[in-house]
XYZ file of C-alpha atoms in Angstrom:
629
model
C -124.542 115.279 95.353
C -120.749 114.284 94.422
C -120.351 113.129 90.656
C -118.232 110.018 90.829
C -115.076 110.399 88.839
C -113.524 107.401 86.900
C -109.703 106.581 87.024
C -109.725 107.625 83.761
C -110.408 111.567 83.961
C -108.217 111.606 87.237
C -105.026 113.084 87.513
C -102.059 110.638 86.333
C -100.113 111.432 89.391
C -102.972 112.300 91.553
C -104.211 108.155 90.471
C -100.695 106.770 91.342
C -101.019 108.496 94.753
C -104.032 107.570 95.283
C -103.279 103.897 94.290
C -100.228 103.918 96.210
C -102.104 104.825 99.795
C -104.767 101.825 99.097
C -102.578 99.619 98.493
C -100.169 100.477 101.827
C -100.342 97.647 104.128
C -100.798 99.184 107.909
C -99.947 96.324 109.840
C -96.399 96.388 108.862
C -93.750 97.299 111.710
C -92.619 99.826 110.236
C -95.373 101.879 110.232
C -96.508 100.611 113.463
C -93.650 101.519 115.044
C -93.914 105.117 113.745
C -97.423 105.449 114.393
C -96.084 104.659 118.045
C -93.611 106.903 118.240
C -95.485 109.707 116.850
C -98.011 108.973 119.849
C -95.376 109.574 122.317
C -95.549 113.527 121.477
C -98.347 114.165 119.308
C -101.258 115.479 121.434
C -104.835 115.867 120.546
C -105.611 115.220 116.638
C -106.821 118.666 115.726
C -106.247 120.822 112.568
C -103.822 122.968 114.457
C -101.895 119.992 115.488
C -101.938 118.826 112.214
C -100.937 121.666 110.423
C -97.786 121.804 113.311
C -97.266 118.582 112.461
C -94.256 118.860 109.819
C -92.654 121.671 112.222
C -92.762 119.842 114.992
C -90.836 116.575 113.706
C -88.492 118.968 112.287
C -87.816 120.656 115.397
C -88.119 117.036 116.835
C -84.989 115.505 114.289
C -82.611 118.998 115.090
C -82.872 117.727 118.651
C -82.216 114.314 118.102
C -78.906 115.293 116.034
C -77.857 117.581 118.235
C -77.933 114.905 121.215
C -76.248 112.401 118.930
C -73.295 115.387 118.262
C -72.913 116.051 121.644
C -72.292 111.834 122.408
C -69.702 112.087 120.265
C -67.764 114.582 121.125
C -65.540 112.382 123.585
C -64.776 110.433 120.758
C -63.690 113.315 118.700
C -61.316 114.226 121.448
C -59.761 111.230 122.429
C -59.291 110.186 118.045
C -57.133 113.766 118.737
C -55.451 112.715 121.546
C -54.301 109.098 119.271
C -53.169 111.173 116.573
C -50.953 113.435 118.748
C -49.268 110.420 120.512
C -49.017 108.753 117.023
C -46.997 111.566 115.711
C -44.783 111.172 118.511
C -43.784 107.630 118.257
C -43.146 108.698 114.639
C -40.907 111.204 115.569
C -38.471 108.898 117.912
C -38.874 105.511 115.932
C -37.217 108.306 113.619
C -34.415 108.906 115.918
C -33.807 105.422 116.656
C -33.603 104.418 113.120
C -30.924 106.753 112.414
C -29.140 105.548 115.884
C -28.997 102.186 114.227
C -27.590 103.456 111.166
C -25.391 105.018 112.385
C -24.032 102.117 114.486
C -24.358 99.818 111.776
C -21.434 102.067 109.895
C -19.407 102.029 112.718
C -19.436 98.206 113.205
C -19.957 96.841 109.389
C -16.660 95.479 109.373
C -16.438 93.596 112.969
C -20.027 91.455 111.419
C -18.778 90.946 107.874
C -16.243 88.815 110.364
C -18.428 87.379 112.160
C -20.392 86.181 109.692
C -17.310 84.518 107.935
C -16.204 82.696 110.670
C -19.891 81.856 111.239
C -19.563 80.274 107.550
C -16.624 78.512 107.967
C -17.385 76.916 111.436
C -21.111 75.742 109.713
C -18.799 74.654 106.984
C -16.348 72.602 109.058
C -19.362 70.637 110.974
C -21.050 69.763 107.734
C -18.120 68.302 106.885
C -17.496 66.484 109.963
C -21.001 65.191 109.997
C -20.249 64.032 105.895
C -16.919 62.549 106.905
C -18.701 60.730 110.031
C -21.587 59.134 107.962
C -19.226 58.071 104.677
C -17.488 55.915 107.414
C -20.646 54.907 108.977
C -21.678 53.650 105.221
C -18.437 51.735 104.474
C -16.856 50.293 107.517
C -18.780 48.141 110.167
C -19.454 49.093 113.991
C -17.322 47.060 116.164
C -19.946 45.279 117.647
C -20.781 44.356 113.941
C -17.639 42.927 112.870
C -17.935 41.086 116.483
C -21.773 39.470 115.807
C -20.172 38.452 112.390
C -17.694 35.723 113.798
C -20.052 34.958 116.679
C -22.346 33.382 113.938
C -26.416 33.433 113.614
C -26.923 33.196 117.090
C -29.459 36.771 117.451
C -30.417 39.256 115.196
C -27.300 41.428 116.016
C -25.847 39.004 113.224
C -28.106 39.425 110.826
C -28.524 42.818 110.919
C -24.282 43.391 110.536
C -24.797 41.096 107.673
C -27.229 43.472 106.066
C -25.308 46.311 106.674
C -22.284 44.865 105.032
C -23.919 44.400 101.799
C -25.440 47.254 101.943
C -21.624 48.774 101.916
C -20.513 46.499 99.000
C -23.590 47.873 96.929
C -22.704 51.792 97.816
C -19.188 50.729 96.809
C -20.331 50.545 93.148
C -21.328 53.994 93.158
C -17.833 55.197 94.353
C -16.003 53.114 91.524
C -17.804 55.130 89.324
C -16.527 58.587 90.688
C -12.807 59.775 90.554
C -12.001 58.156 93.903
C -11.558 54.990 92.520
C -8.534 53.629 94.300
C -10.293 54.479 98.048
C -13.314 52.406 96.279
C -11.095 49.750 95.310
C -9.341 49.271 98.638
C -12.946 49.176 100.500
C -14.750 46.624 98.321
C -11.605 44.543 99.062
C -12.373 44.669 102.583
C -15.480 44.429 102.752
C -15.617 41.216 100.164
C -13.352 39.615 102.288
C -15.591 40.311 105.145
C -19.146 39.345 103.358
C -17.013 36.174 102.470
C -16.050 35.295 106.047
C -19.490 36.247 107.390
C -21.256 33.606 104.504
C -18.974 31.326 105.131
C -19.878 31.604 109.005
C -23.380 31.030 107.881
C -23.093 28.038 105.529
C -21.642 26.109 108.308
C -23.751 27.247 111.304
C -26.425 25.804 108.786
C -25.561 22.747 108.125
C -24.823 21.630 111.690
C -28.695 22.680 112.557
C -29.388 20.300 109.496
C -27.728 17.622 110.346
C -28.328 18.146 113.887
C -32.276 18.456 113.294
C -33.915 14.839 113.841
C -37.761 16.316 114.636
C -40.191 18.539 112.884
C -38.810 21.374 113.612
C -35.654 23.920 113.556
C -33.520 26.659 115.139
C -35.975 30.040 115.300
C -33.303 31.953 112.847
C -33.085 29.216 110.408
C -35.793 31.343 108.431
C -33.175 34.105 108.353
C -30.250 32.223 107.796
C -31.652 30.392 104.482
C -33.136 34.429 102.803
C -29.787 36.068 103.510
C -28.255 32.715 101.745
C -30.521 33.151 98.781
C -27.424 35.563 97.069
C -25.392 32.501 97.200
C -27.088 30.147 95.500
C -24.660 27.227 95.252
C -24.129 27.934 99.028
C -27.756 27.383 99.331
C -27.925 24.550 96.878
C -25.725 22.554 99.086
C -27.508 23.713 102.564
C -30.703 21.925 100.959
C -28.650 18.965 99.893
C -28.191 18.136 103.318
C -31.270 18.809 104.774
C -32.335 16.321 101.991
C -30.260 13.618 103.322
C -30.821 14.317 106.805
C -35.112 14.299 106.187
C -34.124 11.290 104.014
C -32.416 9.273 107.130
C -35.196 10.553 109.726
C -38.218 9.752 107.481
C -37.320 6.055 106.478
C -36.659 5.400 110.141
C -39.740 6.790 110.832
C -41.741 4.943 108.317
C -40.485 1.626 108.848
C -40.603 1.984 112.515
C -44.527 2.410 111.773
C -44.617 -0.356 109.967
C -42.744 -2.438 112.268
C -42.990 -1.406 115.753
C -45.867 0.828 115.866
C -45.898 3.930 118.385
C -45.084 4.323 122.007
C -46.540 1.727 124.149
C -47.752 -0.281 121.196
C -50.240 2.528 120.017
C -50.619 2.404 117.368
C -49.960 -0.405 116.270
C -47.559 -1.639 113.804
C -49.117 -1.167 110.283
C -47.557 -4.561 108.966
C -49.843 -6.412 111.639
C -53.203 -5.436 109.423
C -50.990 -7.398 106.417
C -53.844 -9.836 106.206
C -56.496 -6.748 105.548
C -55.131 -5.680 102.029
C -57.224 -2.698 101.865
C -56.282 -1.510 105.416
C -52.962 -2.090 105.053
C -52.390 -0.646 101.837
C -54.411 2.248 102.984
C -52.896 2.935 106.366
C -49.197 2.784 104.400
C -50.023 5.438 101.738
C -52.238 7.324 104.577
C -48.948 7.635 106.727
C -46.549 9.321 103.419
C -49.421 11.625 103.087
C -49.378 12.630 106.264
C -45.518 12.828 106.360
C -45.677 15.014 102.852
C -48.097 17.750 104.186
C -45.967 18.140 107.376
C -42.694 18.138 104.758
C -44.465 20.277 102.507
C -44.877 22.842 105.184
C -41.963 22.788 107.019
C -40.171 23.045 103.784
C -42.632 26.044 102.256
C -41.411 28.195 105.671
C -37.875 27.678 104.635
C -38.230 29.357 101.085
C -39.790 31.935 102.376
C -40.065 35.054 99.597
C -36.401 36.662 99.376
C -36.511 39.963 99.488
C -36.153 42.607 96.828
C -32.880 42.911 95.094
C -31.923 39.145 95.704
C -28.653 37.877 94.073
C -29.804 34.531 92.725
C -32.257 31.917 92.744
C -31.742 28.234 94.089
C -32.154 25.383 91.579
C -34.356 23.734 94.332
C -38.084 24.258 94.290
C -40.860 23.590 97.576
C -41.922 20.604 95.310
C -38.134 19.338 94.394
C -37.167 19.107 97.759
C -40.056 17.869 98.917
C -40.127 14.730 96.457
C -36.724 14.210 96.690
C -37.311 13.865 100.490
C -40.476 11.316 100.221
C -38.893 9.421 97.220
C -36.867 7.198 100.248
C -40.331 6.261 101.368
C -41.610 3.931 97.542
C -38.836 1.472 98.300
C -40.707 -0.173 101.787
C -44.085 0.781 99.914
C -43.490 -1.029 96.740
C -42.027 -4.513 98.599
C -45.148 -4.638 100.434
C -47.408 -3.749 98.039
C -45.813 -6.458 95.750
C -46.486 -9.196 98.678
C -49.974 -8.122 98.657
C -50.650 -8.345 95.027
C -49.412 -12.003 95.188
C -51.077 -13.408 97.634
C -54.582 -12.705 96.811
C -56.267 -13.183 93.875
C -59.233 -11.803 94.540
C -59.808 -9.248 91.582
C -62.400 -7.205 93.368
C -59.568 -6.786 96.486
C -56.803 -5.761 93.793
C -59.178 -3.378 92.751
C -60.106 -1.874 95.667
C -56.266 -1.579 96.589
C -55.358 -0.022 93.285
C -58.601 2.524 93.817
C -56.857 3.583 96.798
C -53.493 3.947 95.363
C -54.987 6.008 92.451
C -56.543 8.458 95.385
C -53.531 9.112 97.181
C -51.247 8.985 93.987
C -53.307 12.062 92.989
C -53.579 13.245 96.738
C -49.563 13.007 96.504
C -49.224 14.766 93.334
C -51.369 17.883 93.868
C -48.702 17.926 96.572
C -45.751 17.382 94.349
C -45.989 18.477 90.689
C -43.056 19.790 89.982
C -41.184 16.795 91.712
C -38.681 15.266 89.043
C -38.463 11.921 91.729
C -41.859 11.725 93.757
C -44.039 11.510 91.096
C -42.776 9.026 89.147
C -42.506 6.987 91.678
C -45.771 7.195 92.807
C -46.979 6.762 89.094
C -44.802 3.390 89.106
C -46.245 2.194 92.251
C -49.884 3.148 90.282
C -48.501 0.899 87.575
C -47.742 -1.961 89.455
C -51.447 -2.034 91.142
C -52.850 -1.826 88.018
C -51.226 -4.286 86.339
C -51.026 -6.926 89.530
C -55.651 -6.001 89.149
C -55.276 -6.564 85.202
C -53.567 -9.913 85.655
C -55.904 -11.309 87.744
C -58.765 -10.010 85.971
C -57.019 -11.173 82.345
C -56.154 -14.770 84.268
C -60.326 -14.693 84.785
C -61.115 -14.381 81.478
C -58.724 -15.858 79.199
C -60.063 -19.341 81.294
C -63.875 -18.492 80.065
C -62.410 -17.853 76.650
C -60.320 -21.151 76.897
C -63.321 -23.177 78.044
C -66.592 -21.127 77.671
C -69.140 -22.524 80.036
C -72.899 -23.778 78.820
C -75.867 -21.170 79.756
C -78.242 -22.625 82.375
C -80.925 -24.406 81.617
C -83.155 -21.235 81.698
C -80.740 -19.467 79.203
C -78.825 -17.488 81.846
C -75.060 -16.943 82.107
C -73.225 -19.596 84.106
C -71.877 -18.947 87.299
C -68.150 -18.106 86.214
C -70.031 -15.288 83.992
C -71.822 -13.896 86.468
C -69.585 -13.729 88.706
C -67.877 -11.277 86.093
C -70.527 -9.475 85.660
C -71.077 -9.169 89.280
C -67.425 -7.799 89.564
C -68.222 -5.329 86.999
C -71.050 -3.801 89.568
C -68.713 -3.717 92.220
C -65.980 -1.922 90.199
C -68.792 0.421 89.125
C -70.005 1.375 92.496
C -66.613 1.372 93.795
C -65.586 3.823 90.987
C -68.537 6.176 91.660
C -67.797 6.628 95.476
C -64.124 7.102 94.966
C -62.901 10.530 95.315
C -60.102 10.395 92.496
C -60.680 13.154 90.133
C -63.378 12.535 87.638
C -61.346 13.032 84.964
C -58.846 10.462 85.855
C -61.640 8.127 87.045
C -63.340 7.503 84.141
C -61.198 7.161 81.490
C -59.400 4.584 83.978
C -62.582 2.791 84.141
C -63.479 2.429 80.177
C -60.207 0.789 79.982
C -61.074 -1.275 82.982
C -64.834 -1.936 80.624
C -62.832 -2.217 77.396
C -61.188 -4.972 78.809
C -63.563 -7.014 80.583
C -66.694 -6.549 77.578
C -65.244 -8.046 74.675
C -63.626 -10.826 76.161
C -66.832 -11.607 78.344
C -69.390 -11.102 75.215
C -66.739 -13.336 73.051
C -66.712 -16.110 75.968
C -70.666 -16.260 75.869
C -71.226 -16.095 72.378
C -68.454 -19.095 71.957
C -70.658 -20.939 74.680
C -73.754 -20.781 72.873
C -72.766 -21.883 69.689
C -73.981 -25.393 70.448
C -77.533 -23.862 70.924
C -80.135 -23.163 68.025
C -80.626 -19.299 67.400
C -83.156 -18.135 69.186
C -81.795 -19.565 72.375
C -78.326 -18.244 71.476
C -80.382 -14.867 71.337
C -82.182 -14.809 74.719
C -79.045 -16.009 76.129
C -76.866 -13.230 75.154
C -79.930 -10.843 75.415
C -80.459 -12.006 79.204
C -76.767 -11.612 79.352
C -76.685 -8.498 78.078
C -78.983 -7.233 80.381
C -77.345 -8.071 83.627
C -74.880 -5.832 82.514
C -76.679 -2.946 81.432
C -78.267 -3.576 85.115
C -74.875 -3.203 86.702
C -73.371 -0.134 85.054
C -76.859 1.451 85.538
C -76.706 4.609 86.908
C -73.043 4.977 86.236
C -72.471 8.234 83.754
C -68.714 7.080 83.589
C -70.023 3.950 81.734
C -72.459 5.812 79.423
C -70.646 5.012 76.419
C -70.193 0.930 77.272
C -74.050 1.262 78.516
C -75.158 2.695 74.957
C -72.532 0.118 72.638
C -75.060 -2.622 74.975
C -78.269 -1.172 74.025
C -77.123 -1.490 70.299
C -76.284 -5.280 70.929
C -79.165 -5.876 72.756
C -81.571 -4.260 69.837
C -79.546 -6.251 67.355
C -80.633 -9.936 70.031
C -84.281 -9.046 70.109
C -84.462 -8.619 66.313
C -83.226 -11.780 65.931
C -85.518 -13.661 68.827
C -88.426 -11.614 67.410
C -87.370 -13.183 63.388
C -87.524 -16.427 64.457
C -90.436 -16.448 66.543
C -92.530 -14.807 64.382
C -91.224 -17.272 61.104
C -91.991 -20.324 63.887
C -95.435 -19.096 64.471
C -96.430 -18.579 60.910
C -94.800 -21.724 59.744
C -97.682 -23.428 61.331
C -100.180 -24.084 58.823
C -97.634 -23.020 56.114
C -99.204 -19.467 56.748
C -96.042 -17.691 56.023
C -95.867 -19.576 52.901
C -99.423 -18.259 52.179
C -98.591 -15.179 52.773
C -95.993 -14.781 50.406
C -97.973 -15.775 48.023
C -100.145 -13.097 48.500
C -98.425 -10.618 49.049
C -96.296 -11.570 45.429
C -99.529 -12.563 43.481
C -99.526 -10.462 40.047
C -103.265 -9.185 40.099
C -103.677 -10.957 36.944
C -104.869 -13.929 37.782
C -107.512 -14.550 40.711
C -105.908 -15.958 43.846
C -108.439 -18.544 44.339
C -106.831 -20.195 40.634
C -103.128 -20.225 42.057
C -102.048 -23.637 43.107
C -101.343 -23.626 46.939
C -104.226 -21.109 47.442
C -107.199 -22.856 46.520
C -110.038 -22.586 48.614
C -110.046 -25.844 50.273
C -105.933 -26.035 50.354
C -106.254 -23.037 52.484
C -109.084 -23.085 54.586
C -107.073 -26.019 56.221
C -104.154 -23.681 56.544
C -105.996 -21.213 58.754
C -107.357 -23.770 60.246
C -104.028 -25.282 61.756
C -102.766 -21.929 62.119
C -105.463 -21.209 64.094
C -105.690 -24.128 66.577
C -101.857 -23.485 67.275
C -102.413 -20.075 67.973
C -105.778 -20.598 69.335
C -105.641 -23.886 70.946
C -106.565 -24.789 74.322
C -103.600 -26.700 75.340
C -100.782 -24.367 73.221
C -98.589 -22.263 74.788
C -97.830 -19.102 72.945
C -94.079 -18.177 72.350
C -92.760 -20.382 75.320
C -89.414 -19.322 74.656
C -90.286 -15.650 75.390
C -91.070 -16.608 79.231
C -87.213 -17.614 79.432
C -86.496 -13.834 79.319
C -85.629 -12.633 82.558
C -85.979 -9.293 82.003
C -90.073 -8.171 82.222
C -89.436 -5.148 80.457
C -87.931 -6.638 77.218
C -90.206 -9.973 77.193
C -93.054 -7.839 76.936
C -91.416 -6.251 74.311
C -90.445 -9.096 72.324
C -94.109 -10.457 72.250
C -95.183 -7.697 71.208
C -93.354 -7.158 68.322
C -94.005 -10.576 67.474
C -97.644 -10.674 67.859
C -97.384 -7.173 65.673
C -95.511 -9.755 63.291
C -97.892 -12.317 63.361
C -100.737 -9.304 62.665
C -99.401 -7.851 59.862
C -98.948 -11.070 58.669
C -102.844 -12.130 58.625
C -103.722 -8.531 57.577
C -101.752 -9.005 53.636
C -103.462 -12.979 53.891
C -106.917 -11.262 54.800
C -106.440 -8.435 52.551
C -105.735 -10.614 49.467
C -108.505 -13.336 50.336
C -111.177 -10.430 50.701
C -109.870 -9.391 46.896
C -108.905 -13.158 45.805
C -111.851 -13.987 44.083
C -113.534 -16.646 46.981
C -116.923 -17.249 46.946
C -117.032 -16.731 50.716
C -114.100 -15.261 52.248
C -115.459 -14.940 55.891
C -115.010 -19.074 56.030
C -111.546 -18.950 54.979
C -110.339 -16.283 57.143
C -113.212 -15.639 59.435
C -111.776 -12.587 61.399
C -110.597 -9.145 60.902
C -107.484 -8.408 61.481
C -108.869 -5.756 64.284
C -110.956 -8.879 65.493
C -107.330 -11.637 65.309
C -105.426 -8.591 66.958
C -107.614 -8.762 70.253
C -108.059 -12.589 70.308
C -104.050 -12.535 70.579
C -104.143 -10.079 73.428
């Protein structure tokens, strides 16, 4: 029976052996593949076979190498065979190297030469070529100097011209060198050349200017005015006249709208719609809008960007130009505008028209900033709206202040007022759908309030001087509130809206005052209830003369049936507020009056020393509170 031997007592190498064969994988190609191979001449597995085993794959590889020696020996052969035939072309590249030097000594002298004259000729055209491109760079092509007098008619022109400065500006390089006489001698020419051809080109320009009566110009006036831009007073002058000639063609253009409409009567004249101020007004300034972006563009293609390196700039701007152009047009616009400012009186209509002047006087100016004739012209034709809408409106109201009319019998404004104050909604709504920058807009407007509030507030508090107090109070309160109504919803008039609200506080204090005194004078209440309220604590109440028991037990009792009574009408003057919001309020504050009032009387009779204080003042104040609501 075999002992079983641990790993320990085995053999170190013997273990790693052993290990090594149980842990070889046989399903690996390798070993399949030699397990095949072996198959292919390994007969039956006996321990002869076996022990043959090692001799037979030796004998095995010997034959192997010896087949792979004998494959190769073509190879080896033909690698002797290259190296042979390499060693000959060796051996003659030899010769033929020493053929060449010696040929090269025999004919060193016949290439040095060669290659002198080879030199000299490469020499010659480089300086030919030099030569031929100096005079390139300072004299002009025939055809050039041809184009030149021809004038701006093509681009041949235009491109001489560009070449001849180009010249002049090499020039200064050459007056810098020793050659200064030859540099001398060409800028001479070629100023007198660049003269000519300017001069050529100031004149071909203005003929198209004063020849141009449309909207539009020659195709190589954009050209013409850039290569101008290095002679600025040249092109000073050239916009001059295209001024004046836009001057001449715009007037008769503008009043031939006004007067004669278009072809064929279509459109028609704009002076026909005289009797619509708005329309006609608006139609006017609508048309020199018009006319200024078409100016403004045509103008804004003319100064075009010059290009890089440009002499000089012109004094004239896109905005210059263009307002000195439209400044012809204020002279028809102001005469008209003057005719309809006096003939209508309306002040709503002068408003409207000087809303629409302010709109196009800013659509004008965006257009125009920098103009040092359009815009002040515009602003005075502004000016002389305004002032025509601030006459009429001043006319209005220094009459109410001359003769203030009476309030109506139910304590609102008179007609003359109202109409004022309906105005003053107009204005507002007008001013809130107008398209004038905001800005602008409301400042002009609190002027516009400014004027029209005092004077109007003065005029009604004059007019109800004749009245008592309280009605002078509801009157300007009901007043007041018709014009809080109409700048409602205006934030322009937020600060006139909120100057209002403190008046019309300051009117229902004083309607609430006397009220409240009126009510508690009945009964000499109030009178009791100073008393009261001033009574030393000293002394019972009861013992002070007025306040007896019987002295004011018929107080309360008139106060009451006045109050109370079935016939009475409570605060009557409180129903001639118009306004539901603030009557309610009034009566309330003076019923809270009225309250408090009873509360110190009740207070002090309860602590008065009265036999029975429920007969004198029979109520609560809780109780008198809800027999008032």
């Amino acid at each position: 029976m075999a002992v079983p031997v641990s790993s320990a007592d085995m053999n170190p190498t013997l273990a790693k052996k052993l290990r090594k064969v149980l842990e070889m994988r046989l399903d690996t190609p390798e070993l399949t593949g030699s397990l095949m191979d072996l198959s292919s001449f390994y007969g039956e597995n006996s321990p002869e076979h076996r022990r043959g085993l090692r001799a037979q794959l030796e004998r095995r590889g010997v034959e192997v190498h010896k087949k792979m020696l004998e494959a190769f020996r073509p190879v080896a052969e033909a690698v002797q065979e290259l190296d042979r035939s390499v060693d000959d072309v060796i051996g003659k590249c030899d010769g033929v190297t020493e053929r060449l030097r010696e040929v090269k000594e025999k004919n060193a002298a016949l290439i040095e030469a060669s290659e002198t004259i080879q030199s000299k000729r490469e020499s010659v055209a480089s300086k030919r070529e030099m030569v031929g491109s100096f005079f390139e760079q300072i004299f002009l092509r025939p055809d050039e100097a041809a184009a030149l007098t021809q004038g701006p008619e093509n681009e041949a022109f235009f491109s001489a011209l560009q070449h001849l400065q180009s010249i002049q500006r090499d020039n200064q390089v050459l007056l810098q060198i020793a050659n200064q006489r030859a540099g001398i001698e060409i800028m001479d020419k070629m100023s007198t050349q660049l003269e000519q051809a300017f001069e050529v080109l100031y004149r071909w320009i203005i003929d198209r200017f004063q020849e141009m009566q449309g909207k539009g110009y020659d195709s190589y006036m954009d050209n013409a005015l850039v290569a101008l831009r290095s002679r600025p007073a040249l092109l000073d002058i050239c916009l001059d006249e295209y001024v004046m000639a836009r001057k001449s063609v715009l007037l008769r253009q503008f009043l031939a709208a006004l007067t004669t409409g278009g072809s064929g009567g279509m459109p028609r004249p704009i002076d026909m719609l005289a009797h619509e101020p708005t329309r006609f007004v608006g139609d006017m300034l609508a048309w020199v809008h018009e006319a200024l972006a078409v100016e403004r563009d045509l103008v804004q293609t003319l100064f075009q960007a010059s290009p890089a390196g440009s002499a000089g700039q012109s004094q004239h701007s896109v905005s210059s130009v263009v307002g000195a152009i439209l400044v012809e047009l204020s002279g028809p616009i102001k005469g008209r505008l003057k005719q309809v400012l006096a003939s209508n009186s309306s002040v709503i209509l002068c408003f409207q028209v000087s809303n629409i002047l302010e709109f196009y006087v800013h659509a004008i100016s965006s257009k125009c900033v920098a103009s040092t004739e359009m815009h002040p012209s515009m602003l005075e034709l502004s000016e002389l709206c305004r002032a025509g809408f601030m006459n009429a409106l001043q006319s209005h109201l220094d009459r109410l202040l001359r003769s203030p009319p009476p309030p109506n019998s139910d304590l609102t404004p008179a007609h003359s007022v109202a109409e004022v104050i309906a105005w003053t909604e107009q204005m507002a709504g007008l001013c809130a759908s107008s398209i004038v920058p905001e800005e602008h807009r409301c400042s002009s407007f609190a002027k516009i309030l400014d004027s029209i509030l005092e004077p109007l507030l003065r005029a009604c508090v004059l007019s109800s001087q004749a009245r008592n107090s309280t009605d002078a109070a509801i009157f300007m309160l009901n007043t007041t509130c018709m014009l809080l109504s109409a700048l409602a919803g205006h934030d322009f008039a937020a600060a006139a809206s909120r100057d209002l609200e403190s008046r019309l506080e300051g009117f229902v204090s004083t309607v609430v005052d006397d009220q409240a005194a009126a009510l508690l004078r009945n009964g000499n209440i109030g009178d009791k209830v100073r008393a009261a309220s001033t009574a030393d604590g000293q002394q019972p109440l009861s013992t002070v003369v007025g306040m007896e028991p019987g002295v004011l037990m018929e107080s309360v009792r008139k106060f009451y049936h006045s109050i109370f009574g079935g016939n009475v009408v409570l605060m009557p003057q409180c129903d001639r507020i118009h306004v539901h919001k603030h009557r309610n309020l009034v009566r309330s504050q003076i019923l809270s009056r009225v309250v408090a009032a009873y509360t110190v009387l009740y207070d002090a009779v309860s602590k008065g020393g009265y036999e029975d204080p429920s007969i004198i003042a029979p109520h609560t104040p809780e109780q008198f509170s809800t027999l008032l609501q």
